[in-house]
PDB file of C-alpha atoms in Angstrom:
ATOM      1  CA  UNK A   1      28.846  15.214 -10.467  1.00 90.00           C
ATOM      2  CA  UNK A   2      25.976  13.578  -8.379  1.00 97.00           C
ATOM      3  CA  UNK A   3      24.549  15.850  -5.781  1.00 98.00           C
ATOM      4  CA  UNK A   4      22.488  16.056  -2.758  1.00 99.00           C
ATOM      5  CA  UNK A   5      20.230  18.920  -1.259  1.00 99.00           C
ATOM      6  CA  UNK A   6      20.727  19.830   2.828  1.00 99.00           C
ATOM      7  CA  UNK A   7      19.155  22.953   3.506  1.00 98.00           C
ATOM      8  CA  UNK A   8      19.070  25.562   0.965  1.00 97.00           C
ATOM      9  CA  UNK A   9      22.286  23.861  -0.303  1.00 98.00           C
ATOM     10  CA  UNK A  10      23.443  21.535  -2.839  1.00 99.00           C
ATOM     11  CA  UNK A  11      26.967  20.029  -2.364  1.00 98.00           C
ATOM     12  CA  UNK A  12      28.834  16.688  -3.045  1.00 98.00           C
ATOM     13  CA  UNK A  13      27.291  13.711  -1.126  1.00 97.00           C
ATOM     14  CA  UNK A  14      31.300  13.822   1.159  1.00 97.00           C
ATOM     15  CA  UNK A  15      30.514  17.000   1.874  1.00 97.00           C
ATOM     16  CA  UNK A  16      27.051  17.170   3.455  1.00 98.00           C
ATOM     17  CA  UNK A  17      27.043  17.893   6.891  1.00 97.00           C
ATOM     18  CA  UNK A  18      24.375  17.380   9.567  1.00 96.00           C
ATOM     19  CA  UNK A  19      24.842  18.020  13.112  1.00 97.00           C
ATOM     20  CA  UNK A  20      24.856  15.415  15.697  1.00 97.00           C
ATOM     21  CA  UNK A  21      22.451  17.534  17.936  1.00 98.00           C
ATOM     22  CA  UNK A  22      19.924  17.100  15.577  1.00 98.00           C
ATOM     23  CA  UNK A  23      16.854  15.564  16.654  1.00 98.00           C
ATOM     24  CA  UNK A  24      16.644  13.175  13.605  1.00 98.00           C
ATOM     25  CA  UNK A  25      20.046  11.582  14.821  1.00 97.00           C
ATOM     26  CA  UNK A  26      19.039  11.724  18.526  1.00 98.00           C
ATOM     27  CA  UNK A  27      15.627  10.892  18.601  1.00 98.00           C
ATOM     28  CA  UNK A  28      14.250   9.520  15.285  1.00 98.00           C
ATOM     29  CA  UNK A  29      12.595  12.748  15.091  1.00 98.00           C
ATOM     30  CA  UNK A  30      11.402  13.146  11.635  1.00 99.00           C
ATOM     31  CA  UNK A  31       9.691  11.592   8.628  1.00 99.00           C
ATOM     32  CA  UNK A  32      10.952  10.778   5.011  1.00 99.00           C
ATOM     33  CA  UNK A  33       9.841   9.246   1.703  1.00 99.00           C
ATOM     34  CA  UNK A  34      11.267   7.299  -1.012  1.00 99.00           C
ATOM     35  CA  UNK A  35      10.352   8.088  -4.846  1.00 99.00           C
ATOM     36  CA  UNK A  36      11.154   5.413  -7.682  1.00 98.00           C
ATOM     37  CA  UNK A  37      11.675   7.669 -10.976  1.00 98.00           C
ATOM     38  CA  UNK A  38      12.475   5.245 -14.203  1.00 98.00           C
ATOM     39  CA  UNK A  39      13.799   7.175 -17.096  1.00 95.00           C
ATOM     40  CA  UNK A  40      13.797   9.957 -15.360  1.00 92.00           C
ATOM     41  CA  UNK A  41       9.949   9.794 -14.500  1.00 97.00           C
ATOM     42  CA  UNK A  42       8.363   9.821 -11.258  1.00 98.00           C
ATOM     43  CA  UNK A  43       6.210   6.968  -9.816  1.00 99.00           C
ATOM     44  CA  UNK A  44       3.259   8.561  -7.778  1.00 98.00           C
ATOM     45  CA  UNK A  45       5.253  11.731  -6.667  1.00 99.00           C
ATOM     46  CA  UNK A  46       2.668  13.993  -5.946  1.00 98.00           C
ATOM     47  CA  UNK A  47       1.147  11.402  -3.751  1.00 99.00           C
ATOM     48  CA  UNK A  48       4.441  11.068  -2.259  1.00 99.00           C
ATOM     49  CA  UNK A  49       4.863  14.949  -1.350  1.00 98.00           C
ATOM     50  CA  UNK A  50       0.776  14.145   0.167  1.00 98.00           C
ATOM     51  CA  UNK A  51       1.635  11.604   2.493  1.00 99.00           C
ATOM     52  CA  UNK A  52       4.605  13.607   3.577  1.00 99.00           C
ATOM     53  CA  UNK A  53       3.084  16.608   4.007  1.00 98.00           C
ATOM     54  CA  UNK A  54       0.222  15.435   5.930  1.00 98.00           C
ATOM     55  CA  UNK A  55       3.019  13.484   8.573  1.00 98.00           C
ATOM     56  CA  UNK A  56       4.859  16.461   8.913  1.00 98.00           C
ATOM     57  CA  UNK A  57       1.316  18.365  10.007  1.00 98.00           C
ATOM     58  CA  UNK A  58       0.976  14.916  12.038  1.00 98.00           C
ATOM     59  CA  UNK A  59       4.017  15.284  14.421  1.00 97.00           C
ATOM     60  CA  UNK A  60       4.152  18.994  14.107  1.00 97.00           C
ATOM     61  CA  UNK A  61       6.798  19.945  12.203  1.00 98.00           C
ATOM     62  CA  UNK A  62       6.309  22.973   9.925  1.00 96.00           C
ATOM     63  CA  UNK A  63       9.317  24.991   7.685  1.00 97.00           C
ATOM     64  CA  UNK A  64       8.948  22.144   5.341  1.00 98.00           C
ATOM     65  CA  UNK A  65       9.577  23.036   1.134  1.00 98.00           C
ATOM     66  CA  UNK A  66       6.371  23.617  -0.536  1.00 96.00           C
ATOM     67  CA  UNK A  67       5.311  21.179  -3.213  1.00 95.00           C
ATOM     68  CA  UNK A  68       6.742  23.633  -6.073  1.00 96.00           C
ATOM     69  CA  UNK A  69      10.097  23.748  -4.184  1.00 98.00           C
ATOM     70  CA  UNK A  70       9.998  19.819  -4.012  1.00 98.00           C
ATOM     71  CA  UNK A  71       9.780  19.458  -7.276  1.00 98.00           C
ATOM     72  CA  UNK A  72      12.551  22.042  -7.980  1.00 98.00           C
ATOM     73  CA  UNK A  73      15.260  20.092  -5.601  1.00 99.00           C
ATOM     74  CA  UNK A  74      14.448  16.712  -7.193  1.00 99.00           C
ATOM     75  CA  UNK A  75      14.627  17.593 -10.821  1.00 98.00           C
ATOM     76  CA  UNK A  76      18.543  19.348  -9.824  1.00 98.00           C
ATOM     77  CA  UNK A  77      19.160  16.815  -7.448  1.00 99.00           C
ATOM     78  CA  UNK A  78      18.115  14.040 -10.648  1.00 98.00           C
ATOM     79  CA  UNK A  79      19.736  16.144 -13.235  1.00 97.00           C
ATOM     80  CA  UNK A  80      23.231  15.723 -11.660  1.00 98.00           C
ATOM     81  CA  UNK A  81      23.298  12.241 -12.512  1.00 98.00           C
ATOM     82  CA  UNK A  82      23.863   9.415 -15.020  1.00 96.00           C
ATOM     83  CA  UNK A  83      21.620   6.675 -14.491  1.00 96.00           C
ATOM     84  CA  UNK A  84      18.376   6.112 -16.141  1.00 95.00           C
ATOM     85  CA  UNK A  85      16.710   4.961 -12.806  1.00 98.00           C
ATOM     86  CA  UNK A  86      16.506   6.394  -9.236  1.00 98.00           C
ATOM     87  CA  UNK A  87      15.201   6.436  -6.200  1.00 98.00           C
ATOM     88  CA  UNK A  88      14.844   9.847  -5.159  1.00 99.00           C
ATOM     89  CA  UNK A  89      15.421   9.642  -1.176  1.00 99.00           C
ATOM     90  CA  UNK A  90      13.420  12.931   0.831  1.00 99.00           C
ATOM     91  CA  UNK A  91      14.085  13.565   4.664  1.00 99.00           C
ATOM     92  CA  UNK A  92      12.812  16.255   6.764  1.00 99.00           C
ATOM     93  CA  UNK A  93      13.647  16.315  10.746  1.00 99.00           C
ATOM     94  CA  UNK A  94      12.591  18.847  13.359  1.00 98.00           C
ATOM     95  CA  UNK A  95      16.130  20.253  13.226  1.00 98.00           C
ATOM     96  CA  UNK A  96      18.801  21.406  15.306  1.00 97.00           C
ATOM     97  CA  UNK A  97      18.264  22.383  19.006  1.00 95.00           C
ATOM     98  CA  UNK A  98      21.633  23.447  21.260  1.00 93.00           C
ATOM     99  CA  UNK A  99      20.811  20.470  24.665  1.00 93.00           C
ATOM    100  CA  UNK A 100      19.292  17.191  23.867  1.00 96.00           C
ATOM    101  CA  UNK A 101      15.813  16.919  25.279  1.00 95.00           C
ATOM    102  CA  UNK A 102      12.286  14.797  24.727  1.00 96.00           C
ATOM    103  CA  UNK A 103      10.414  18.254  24.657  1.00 95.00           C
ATOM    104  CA  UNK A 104       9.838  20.041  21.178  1.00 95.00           C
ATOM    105  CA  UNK A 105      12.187  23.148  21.275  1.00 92.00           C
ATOM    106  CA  UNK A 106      10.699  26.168  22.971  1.00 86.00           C
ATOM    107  CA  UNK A 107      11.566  28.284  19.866  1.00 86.00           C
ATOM    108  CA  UNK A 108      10.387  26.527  16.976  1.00 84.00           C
ATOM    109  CA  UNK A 109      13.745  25.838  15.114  1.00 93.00           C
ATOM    110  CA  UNK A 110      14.635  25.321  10.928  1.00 97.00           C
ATOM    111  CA  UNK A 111      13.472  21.484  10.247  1.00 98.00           C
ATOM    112  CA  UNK A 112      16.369  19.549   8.228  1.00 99.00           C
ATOM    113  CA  UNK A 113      15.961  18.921   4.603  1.00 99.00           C
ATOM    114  CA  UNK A 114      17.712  16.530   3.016  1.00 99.00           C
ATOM    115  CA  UNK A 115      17.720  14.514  -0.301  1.00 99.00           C
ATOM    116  CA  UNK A 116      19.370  12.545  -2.594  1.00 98.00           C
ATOM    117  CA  UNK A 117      18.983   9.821  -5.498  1.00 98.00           C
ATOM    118  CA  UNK A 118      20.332   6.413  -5.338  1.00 98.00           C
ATOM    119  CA  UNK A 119      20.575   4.234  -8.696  1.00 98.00           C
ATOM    120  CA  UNK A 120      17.501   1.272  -8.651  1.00 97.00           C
ATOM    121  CA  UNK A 121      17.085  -1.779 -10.824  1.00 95.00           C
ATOM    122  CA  UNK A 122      14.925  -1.734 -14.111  1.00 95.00           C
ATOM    123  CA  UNK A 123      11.312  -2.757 -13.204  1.00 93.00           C
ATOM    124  CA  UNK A 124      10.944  -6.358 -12.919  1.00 90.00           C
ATOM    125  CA  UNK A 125       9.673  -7.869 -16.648  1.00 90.00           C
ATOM    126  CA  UNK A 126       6.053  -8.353 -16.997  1.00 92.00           C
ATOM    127  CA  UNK A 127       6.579 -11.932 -16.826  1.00 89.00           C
ATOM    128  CA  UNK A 128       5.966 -14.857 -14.282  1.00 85.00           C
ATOM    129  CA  UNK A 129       9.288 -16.362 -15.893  1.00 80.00           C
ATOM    130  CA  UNK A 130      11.720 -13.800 -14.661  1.00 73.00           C
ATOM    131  CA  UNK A 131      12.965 -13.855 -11.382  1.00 77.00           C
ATOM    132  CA  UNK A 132      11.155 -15.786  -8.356  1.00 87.00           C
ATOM    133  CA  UNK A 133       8.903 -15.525  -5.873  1.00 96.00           C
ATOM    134  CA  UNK A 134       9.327 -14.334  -2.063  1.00 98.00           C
ATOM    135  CA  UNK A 135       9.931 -16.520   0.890  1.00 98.00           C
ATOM    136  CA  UNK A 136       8.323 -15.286   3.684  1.00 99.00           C
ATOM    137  CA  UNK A 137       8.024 -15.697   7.666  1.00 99.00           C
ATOM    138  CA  UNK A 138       5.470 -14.345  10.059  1.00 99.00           C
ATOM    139  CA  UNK A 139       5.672 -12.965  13.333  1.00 99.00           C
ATOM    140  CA  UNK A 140       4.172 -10.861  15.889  1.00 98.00           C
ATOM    141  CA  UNK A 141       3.979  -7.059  15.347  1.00 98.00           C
ATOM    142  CA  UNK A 142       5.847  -5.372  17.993  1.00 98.00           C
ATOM    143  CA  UNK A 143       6.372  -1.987  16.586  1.00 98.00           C
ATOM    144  CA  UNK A 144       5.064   0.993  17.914  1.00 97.00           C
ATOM    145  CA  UNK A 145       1.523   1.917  17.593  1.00 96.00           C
ATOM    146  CA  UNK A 146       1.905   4.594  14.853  1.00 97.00           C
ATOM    147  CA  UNK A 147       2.787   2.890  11.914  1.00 98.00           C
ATOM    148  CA  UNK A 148       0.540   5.116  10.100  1.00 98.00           C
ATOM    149  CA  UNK A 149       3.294   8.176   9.916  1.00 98.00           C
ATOM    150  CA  UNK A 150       6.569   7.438   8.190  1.00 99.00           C
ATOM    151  CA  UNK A 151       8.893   8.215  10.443  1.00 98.00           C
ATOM    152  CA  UNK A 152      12.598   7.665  10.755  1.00 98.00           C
ATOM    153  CA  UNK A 153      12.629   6.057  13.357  1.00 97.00           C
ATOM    154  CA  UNK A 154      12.800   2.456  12.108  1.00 98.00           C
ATOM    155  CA  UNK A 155      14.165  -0.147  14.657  1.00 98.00           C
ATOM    156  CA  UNK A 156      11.087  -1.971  14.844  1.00 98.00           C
ATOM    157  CA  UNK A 157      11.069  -2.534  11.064  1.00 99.00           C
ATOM    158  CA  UNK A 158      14.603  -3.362  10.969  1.00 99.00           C
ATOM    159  CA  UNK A 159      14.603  -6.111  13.902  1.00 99.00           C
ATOM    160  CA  UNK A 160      11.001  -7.188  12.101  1.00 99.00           C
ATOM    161  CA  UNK A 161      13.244  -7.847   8.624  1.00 99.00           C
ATOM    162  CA  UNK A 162      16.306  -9.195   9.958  1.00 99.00           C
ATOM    163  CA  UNK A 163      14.660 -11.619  11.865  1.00 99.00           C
ATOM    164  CA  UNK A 164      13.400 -12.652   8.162  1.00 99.00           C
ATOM    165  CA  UNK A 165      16.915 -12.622   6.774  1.00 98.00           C
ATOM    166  CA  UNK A 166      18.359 -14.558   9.561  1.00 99.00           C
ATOM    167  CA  UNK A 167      15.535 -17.352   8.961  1.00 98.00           C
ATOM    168  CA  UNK A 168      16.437 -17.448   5.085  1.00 98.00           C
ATOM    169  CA  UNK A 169      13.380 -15.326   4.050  1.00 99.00           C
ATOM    170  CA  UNK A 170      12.882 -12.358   2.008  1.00 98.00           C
ATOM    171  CA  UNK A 171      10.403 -10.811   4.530  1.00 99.00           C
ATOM    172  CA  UNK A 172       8.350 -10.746   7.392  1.00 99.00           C
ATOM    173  CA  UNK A 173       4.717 -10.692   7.709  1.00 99.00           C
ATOM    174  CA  UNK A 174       3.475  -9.184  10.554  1.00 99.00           C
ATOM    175  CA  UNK A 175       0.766 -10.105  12.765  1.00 99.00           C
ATOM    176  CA  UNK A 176      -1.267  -7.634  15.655  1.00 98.00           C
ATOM    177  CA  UNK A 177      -2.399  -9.087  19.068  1.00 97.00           C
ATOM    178  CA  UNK A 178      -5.738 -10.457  17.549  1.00 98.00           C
ATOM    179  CA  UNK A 179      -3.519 -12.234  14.966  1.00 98.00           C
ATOM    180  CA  UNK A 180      -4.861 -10.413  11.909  1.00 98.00           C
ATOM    181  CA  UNK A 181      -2.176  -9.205   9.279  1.00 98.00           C
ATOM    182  CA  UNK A 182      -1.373  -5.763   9.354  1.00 98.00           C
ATOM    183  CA  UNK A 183       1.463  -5.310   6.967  1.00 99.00           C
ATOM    184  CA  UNK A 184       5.177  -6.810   5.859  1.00 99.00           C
ATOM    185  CA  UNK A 185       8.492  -5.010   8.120  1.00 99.00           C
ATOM    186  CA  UNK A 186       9.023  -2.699   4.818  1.00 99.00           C
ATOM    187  CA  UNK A 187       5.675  -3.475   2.863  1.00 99.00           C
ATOM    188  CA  UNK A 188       2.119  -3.812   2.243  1.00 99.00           C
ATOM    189  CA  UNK A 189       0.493  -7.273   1.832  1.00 99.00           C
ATOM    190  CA  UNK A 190      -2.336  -8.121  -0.443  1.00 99.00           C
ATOM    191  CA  UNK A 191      -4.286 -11.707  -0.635  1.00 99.00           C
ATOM    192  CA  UNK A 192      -6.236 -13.349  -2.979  1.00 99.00           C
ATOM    193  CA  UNK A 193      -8.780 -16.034  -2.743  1.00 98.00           C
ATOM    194  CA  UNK A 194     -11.443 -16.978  -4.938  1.00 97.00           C
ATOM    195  CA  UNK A 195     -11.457 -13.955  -7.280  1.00 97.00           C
ATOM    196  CA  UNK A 196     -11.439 -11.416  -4.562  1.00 99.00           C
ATOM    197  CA  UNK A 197      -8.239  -9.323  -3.543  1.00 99.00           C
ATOM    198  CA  UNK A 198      -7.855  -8.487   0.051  1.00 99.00           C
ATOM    199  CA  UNK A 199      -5.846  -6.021   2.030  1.00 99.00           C
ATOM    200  CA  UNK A 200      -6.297  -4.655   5.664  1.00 98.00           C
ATOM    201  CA  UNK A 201      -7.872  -1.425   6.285  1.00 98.00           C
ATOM    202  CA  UNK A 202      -5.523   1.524   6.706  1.00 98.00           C
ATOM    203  CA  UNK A 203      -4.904   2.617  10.464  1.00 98.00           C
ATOM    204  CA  UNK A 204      -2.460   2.906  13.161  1.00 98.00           C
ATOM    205  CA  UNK A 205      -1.660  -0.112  12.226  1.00 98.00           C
ATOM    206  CA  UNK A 206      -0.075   0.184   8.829  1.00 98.00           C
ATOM    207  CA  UNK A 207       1.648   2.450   6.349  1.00 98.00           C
ATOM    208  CA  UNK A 208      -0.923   4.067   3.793  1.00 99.00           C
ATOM    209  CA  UNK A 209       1.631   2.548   1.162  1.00 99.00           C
ATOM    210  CA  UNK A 210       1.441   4.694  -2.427  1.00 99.00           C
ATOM    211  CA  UNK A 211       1.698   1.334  -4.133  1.00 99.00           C
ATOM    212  CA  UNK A 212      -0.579  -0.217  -2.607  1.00 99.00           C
ATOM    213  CA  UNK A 213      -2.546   3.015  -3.116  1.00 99.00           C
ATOM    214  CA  UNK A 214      -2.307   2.882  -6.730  1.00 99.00           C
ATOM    215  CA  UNK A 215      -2.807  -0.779  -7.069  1.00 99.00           C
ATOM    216  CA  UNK A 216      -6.254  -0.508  -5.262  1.00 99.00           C
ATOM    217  CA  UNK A 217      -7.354   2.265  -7.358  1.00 99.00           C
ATOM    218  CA  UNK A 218      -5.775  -0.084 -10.701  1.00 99.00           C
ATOM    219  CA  UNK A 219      -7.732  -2.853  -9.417  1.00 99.00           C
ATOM    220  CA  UNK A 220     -11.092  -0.997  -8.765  1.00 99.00           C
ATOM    221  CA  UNK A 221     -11.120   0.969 -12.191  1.00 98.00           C
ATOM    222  CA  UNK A 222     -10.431  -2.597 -13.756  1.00 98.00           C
ATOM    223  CA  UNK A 223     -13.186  -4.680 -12.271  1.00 97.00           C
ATOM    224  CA  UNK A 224     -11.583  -8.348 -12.762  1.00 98.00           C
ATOM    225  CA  UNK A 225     -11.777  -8.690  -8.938  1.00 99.00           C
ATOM    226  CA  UNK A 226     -13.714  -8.013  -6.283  1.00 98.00           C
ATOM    227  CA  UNK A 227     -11.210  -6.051  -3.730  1.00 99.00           C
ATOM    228  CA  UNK A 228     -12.021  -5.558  -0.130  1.00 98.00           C
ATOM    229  CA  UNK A 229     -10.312  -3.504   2.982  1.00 99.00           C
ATOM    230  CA  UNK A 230     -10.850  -6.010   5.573  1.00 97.00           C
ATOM    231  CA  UNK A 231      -8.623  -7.933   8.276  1.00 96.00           C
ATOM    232  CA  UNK A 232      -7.401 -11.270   7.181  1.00 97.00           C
ATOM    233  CA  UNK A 233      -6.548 -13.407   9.865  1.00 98.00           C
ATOM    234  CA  UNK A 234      -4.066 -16.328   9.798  1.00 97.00           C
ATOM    235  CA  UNK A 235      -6.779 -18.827   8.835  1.00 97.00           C
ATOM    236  CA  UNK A 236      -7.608 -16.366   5.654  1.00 98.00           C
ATOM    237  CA  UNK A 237      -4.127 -16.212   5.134  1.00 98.00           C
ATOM    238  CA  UNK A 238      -3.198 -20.099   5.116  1.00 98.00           C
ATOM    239  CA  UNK A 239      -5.865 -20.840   2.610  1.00 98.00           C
ATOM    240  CA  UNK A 240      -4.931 -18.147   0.388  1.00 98.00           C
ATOM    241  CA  UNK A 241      -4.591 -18.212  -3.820  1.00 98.00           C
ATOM    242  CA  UNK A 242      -1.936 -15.872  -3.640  1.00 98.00           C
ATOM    243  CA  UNK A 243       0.014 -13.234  -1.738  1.00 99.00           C
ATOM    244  CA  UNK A 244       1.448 -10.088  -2.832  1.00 98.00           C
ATOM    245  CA  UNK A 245       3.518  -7.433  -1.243  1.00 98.00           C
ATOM    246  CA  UNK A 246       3.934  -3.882  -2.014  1.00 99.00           C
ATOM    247  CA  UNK A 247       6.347  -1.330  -2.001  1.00 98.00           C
ATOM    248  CA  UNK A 248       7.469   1.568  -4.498  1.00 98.00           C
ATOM    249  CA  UNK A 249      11.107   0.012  -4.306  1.00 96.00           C
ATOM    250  CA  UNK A 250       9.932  -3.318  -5.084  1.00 96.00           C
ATOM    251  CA  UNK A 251       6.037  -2.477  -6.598  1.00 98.00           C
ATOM    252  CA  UNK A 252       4.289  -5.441  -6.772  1.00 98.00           C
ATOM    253  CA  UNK A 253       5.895  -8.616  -6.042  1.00 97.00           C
ATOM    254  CA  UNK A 254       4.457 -12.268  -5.513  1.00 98.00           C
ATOM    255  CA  UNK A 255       4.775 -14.688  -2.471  1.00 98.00           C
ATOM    256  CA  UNK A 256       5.013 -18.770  -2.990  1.00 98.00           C
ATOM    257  CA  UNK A 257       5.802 -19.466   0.679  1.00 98.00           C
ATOM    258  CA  UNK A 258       4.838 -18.735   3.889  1.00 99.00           C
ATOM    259  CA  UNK A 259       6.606 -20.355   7.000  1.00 98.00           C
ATOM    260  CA  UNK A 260       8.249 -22.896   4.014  1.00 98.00           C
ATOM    261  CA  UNK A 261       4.340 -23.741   3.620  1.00 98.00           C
ATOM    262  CA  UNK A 262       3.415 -23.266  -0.600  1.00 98.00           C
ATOM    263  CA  UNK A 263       1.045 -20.610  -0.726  1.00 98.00           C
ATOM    264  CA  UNK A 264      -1.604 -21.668  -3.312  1.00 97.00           C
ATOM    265  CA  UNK A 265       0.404 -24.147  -5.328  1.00 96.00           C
ATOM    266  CA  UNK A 266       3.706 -22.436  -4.293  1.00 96.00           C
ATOM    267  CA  UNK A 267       4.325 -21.313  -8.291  1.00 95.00           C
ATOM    268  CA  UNK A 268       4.082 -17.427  -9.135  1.00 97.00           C
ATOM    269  CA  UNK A 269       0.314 -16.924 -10.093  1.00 97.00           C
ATOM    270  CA  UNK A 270      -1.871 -15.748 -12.982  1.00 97.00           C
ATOM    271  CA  UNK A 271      -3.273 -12.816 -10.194  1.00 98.00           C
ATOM    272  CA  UNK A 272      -0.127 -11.450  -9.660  1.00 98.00           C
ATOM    273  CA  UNK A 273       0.773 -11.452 -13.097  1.00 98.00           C
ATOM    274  CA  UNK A 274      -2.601  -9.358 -13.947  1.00 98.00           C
ATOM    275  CA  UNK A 275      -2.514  -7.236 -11.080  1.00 98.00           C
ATOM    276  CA  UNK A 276       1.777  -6.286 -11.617  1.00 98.00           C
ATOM    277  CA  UNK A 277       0.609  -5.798 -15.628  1.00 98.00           C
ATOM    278  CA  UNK A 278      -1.818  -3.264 -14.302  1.00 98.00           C
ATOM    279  CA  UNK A 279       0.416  -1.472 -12.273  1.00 99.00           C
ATOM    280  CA  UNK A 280       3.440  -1.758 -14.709  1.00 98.00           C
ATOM    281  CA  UNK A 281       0.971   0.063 -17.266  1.00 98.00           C
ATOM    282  CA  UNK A 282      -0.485   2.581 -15.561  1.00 98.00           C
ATOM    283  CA  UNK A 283       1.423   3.544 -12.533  1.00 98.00           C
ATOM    284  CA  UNK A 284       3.050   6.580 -14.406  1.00 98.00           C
ATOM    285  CA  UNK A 285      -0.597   7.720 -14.628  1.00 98.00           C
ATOM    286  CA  UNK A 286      -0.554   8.894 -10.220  1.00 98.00           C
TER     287      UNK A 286
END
């Protein structure tokens, strides 16, 4: 029987209960990660339980599960079901306060802990013959201005992607005020031109992705290509070899069009099929 983990307990998924004065379901108030596990194995989990740990000290919310405890609740929470592949899904909110109100709780209260799993797909083949590219569209980045922390609070993202669904496209690139590419509505975004692999610089801007964390490192160690951390503006972009986007529920995955314009020759290229190789291979190594 497939179970999930709410505080200190795990239960059925029907029979997890959260209460509606919690300030994850009134306000957003709380962060969360998701961690791909294929056969049963982890995909940068440790760097996971980082990222979320250092939000959590980010926006002040302490009572969190220690990384031994983490690990605990996944493996039961993994171990109750079937399926070879998961995505292991980890939420943790401020908690529960009696009256509904902006201020953090005068008595620090229990956060909410929540996960479960969720079956994924198989990694995508190691092939540029399997599967197509992206569509994409572009617009301007109206999300708030700490994209940096992983909250739940999402809206922005979601209108940001659904405006790329309702135009036909897969995603949504996303541009700041000075029209330089910050990131995709539920990705990272990588370019290549001319042997050299950029991505923009992590701030406020943009989620320190763990893919695109382990991809940079991949890519570095490797040597094939020069990679920078530099703002790429829409000129960069339109004249770009390739794009890639990155994600740990999608890892690396090529874009042939931009705004229905080809990018590069609009065919899957031989850059994305050397950088997804690298990460294929060695992304059980963070």
């Amino acid at each position: 029987m497939a179970l999930v983990y709410l505080n200190g307990e795990y239960c059925p998924p029907e029979q997890a209960a959260i209460s509606p004065m919690d300030r994850g379901f009134l306000f957003g108030d709380g962060l969360y990660e998701v961690i791909p596990c294929y056969h049963r194995a982890a995909v940068g989990f440790n760097l996971h339980l980082q990222r979320l740990t250092e939000g959590l000290a980010a926006i002040d919310i302490a009572g969190a599960p220690a990384p031994e405890q983490w690990r605990s609740i996944c493996d039961r929470v993994l171990s109750s079901h079937t399926e070879q592949h998961l995505g292991l899904y980890l939420q943790v909110s401020r908690g529960v306060t009696p009256v509904r109100g902006h201020a953090f709780p005068a008595v620090a209260t229990a956060p909410t802990v929540f996960v479960y799993a969720f079956a994924i797909a198989a990694p995508r083949p190691i092939s540029r013959d399997h599967g197509s590219g992206y569509r994409v569209v572009t617009q301007r980045d109206q999300r708030w201005q700490r994209c940096d922390v992983k909250t739940t609070s999402l809206l922005g993202n979601v209108l940001h992607y659904q405006h790329g669904r309702n135009h036909g496209a897969d995603e949504t690139l996303l541009f700041n005020s000075a029209e330089q590419l910050t990131e995709a509505s539920t990705a990272n975004v990588f370019v290549l031109h001319n042997d050299t692999v950029f991505t923009a610089p992590l701030d406020h801007q943009l989620l320190p992705g763990v893919t695109r964390h382990i991809l940079l490192d991949l890519l570095r160690r490797d040597g094939r290509y020069r990679v920078v951390e530099q703002a790429v503006s829409r000129e960069q972009l339109a004249v770009a070899d390739e794009v890639w986007i990155t994600s740990s529920s999608r890892e690396v995955v090529p874009v042939v069009a931009i705004d229905d314009v080809p990018v590069g020759d609009g065919k899957i290229g031989d850059g994305w099929l050397y950088a997804y190789t690298l990460y294929s291979n060695g992304k059980f190594d963070y």
